[in-house]
Short mmCIF file of C-alpha atoms and ligand atoms in Angstrom, two decimals:
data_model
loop_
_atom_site.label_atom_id
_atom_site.label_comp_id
_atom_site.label_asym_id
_atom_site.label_seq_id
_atom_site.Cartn_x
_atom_site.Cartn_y
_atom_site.Cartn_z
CA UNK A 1 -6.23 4.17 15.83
CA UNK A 2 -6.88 1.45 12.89
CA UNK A 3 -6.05 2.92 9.89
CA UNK A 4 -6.93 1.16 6.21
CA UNK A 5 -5.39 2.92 3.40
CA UNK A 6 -6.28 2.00 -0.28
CA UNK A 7 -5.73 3.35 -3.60
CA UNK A 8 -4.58 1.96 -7.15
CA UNK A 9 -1.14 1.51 -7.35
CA UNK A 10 1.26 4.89 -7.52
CA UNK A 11 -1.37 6.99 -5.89
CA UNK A 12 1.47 7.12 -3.06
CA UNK A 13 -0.19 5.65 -0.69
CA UNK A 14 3.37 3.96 1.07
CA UNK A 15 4.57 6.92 0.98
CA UNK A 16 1.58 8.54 3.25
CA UNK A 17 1.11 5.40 5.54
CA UNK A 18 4.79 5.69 6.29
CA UNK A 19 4.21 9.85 7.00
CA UNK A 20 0.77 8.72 9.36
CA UNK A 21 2.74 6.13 11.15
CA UNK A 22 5.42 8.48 11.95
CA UNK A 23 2.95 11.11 12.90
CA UNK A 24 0.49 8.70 15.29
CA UNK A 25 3.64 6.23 16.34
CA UNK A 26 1.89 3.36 15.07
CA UNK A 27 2.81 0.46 12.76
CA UNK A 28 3.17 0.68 9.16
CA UNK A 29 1.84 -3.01 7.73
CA UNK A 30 2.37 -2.78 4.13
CA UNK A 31 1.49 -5.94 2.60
CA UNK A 32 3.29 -5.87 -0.85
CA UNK A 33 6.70 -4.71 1.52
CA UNK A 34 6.43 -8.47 3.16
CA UNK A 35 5.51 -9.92 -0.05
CA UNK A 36 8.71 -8.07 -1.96
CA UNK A 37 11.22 -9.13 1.62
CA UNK A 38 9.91 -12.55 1.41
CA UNK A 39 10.73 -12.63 -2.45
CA UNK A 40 14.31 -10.83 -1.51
CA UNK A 41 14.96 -13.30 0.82
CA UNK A 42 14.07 -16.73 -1.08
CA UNK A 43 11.85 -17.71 1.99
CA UNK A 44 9.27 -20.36 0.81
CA UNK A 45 6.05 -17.80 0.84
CA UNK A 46 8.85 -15.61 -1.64
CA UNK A 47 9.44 -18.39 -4.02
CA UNK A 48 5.65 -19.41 -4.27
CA UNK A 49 4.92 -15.30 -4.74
CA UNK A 50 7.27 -14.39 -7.17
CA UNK A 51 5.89 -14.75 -10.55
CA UNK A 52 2.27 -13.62 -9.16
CA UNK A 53 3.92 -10.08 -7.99
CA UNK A 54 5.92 -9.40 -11.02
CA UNK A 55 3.55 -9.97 -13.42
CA UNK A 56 1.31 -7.63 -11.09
CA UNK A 57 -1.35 -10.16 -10.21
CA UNK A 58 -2.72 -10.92 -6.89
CA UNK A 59 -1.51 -13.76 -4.10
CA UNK A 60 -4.16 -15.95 -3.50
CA UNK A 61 -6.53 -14.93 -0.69
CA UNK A 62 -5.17 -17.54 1.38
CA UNK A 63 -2.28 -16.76 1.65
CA UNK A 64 -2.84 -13.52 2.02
CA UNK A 65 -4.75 -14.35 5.23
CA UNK A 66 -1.88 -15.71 6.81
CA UNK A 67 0.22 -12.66 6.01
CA UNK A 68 -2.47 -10.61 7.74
CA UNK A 69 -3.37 -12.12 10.83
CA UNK A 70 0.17 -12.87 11.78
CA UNK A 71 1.40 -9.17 11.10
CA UNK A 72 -1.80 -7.67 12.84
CA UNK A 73 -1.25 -10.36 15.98
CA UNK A 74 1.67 -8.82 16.58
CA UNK A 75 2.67 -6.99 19.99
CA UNK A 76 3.62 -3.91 18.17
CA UNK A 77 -0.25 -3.40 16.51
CA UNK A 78 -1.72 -3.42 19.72
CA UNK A 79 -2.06 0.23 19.99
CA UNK A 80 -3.02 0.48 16.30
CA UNK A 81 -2.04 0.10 13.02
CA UNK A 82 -1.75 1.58 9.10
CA UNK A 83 -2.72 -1.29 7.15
CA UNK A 84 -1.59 -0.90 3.48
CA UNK A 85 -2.30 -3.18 0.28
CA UNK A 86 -4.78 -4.93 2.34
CA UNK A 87 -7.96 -5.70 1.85
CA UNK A 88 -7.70 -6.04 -2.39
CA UNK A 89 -10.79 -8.76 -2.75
CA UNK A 90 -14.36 -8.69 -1.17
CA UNK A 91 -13.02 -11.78 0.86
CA UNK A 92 -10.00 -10.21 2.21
CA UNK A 93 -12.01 -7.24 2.84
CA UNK A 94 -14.57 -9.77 5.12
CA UNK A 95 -11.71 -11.90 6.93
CA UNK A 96 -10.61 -8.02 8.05
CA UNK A 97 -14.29 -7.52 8.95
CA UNK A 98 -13.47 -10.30 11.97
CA UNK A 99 -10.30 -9.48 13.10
CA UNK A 100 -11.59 -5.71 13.17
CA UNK A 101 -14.56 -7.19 14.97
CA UNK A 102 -12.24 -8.55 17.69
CA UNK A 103 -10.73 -5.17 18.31
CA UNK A 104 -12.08 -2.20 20.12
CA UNK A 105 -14.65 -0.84 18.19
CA UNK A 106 -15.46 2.66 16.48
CA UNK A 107 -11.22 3.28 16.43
CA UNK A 108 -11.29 2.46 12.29
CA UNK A 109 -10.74 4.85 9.79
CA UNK A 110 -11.10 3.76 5.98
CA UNK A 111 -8.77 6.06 2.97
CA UNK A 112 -8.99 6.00 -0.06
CA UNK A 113 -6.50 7.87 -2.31
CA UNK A 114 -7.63 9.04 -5.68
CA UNK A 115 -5.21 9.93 -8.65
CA UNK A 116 -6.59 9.69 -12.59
CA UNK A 117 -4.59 6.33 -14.87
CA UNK A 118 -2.36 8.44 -16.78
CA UNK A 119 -1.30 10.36 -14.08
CA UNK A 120 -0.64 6.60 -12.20
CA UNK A 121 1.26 5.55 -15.10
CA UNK A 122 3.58 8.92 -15.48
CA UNK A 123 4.63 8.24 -11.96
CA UNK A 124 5.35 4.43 -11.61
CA UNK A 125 7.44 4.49 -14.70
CA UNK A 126 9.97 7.19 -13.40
CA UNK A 127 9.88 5.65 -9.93
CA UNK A 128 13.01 4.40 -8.69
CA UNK A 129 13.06 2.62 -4.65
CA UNK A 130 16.25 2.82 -2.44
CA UNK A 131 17.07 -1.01 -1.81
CA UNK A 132 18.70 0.59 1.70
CA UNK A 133 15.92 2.84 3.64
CA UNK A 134 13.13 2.24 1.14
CA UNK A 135 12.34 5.60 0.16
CA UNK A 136 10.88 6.20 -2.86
CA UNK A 137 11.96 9.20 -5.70
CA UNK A 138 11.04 10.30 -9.30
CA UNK A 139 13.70 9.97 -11.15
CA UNK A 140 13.76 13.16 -12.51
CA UNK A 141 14.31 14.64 -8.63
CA UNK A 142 17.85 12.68 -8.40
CA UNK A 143 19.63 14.88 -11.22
CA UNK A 144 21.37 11.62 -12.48
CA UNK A 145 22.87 11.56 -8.61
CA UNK A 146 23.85 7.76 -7.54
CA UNK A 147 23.97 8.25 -3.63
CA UNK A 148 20.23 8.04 -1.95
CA UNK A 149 19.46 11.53 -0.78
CA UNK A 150 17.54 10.06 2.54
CA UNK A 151 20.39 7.80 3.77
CA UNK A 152 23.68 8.17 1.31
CA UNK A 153 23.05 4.62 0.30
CA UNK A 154 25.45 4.21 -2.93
CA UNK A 155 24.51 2.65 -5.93
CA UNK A 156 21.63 1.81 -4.01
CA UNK A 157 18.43 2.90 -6.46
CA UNK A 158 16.82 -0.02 -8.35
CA UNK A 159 13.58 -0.09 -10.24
CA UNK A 160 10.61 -2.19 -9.01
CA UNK A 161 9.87 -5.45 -11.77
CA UNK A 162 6.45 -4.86 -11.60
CA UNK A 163 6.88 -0.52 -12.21
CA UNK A 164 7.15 -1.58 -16.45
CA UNK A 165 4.58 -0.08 -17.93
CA UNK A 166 2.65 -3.39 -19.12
CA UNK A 167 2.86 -4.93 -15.88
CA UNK A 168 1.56 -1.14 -14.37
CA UNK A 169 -1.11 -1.21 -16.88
CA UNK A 170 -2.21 -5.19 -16.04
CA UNK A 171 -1.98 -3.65 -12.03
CA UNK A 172 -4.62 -1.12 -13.00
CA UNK A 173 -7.14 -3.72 -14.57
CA UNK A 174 -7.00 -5.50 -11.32
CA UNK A 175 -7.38 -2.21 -9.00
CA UNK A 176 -10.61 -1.27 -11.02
CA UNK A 177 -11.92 -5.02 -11.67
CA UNK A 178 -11.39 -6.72 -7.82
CA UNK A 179 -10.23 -3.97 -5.31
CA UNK A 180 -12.47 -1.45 -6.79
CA UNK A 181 -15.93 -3.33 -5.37
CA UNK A 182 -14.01 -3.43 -1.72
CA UNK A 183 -13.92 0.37 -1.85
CA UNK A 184 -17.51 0.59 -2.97
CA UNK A 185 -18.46 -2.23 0.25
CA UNK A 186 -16.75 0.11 2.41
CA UNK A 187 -18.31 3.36 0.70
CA UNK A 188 -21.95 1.88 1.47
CA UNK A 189 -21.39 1.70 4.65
CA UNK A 190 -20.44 5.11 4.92
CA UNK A 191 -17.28 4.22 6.03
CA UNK A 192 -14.23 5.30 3.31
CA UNK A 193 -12.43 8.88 3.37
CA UNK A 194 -12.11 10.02 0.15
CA UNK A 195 -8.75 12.18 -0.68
CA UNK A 196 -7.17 13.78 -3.51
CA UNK A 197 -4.00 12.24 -4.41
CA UNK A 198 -2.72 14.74 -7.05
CA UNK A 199 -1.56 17.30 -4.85
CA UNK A 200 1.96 17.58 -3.42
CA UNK A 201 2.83 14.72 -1.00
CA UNK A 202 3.05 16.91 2.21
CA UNK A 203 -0.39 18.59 0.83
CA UNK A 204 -2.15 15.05 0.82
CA UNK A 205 -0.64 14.28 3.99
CA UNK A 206 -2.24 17.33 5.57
CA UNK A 207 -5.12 16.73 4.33
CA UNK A 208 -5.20 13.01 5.46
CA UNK A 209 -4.48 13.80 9.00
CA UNK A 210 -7.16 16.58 9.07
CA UNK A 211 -9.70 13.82 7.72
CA UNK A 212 -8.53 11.70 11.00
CA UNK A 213 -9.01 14.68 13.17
CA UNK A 214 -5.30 14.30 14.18
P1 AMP B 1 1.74 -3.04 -3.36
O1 AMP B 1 3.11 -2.69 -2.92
O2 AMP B 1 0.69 -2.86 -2.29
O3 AMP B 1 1.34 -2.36 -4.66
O4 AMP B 1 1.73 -4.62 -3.66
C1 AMP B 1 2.60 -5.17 -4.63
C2 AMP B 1 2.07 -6.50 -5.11
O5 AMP B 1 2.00 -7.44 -4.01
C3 AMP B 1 0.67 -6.50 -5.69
O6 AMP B 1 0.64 -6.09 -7.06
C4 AMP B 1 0.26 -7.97 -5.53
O7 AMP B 1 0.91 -8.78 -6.49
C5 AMP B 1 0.87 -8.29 -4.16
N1 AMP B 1 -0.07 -8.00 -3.06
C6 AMP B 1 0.08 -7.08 -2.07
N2 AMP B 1 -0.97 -7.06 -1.25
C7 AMP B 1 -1.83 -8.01 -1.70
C8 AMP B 1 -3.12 -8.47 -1.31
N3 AMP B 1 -3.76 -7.92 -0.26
N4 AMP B 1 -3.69 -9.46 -2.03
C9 AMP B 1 -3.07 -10.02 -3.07
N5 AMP B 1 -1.87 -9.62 -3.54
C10 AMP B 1 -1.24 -8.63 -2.86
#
């Protein structure tokens, strides 16, 4: 199965490619996670990335092509894939057109996750990542606790540069002003699943995989 998963940013949509990959044993390919390693660790695509990230604009489309076609070359996406935080411009959203062309056809699923502004906002500002194991946790669910409650990492919670509210805000205009037309090109064609991201995350998860049928 080829999975695409959009939504703004905050809808949680890591957090329910991670829960599909688990659940289907495929890949998880999420394209802001190599952006934000690269930028950890000083590589050259980190260093030209940096400042375009944290002030919540997007990489150029060609460099995001690169990114793409060498993660979905890999061994590991033979079988399938979750594709996250890619396609985000009608061009990205064609170069996936050919790769997806190349693949075995009728195995692609399109998801969109929908959750209201404000409601993004709330979220992203009390969001806090584990630097160890990734996961991510409202800040109001750690009751002031230090230690990560997925994998006892200490001292290990740290708060994303571009989760400030002007930077989420500037993230927003971009969803609705260049990824928003990809979802509508998919949605013509019939082709994007539409879920509710308000609910609990184990209750849009559930309702995800009964979209896919799995
Ligand atoms: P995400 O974790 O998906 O919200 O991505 C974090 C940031 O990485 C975005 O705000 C962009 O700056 C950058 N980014 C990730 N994916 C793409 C993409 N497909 N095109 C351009 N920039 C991207």
């Amino acid at each position: 199965m080829r999975i695409v998963i959009f939504g703004a940013p905050g809808v949680g949509k890591g957090t329910q490619a991670k829960i599909i990959a688990t659940k289907l044993g495929i890949p998880h390919i999420s394209t802001g996670d190599i952006l934000r390693n690269a930028i950890k660790n000083e590589t050259r695509l980190g260093l030209e990335a940096k400042k375009i990230v944290e002030a919540g604009n997007l990489v150029p489309d060609d460099i995001m092509a690169g990114i793409v076609k060498d993660a979905l070359s890999d061994k590991l996406c033979q079988n399938g894939f979750i594709l996250d935080g890619y396609p985000r411009t009608l061009d990205q959203a064609k170069l996936l057109d050919n790769i997806m062309q190349q693949l075995e056809p009728d195995n692609e699923y399109y998801i969109a996750i929908e959750v209201n502004d404000e409601e993004i906002v709330r979220r992203l500002t009390n969001r806090l990542t584990c630097k160890v194991c990734g996961s991510i946790f409202n800040i109001s669910d750690l009751n002031d606790t230090t230690i990560c409650p997925k994998c006892n990492g200490v001292n290990s919670f740290y708060k994303r540069k571009d989760d400030d509210e002007g930077v989420i805000r500037n993230r927003l205009l971009v969803f609705h002003s260049t990824t928003q037309p990809v979802l509508d090109y998919y949605g013509k064609q019939n082709k994007m699943i539409f879920v509710d991201g308000s609910l609990p995350v184990d209750k849009v998860a559930e309702n995800v995989l009964s979209k896919l049928g799995v």
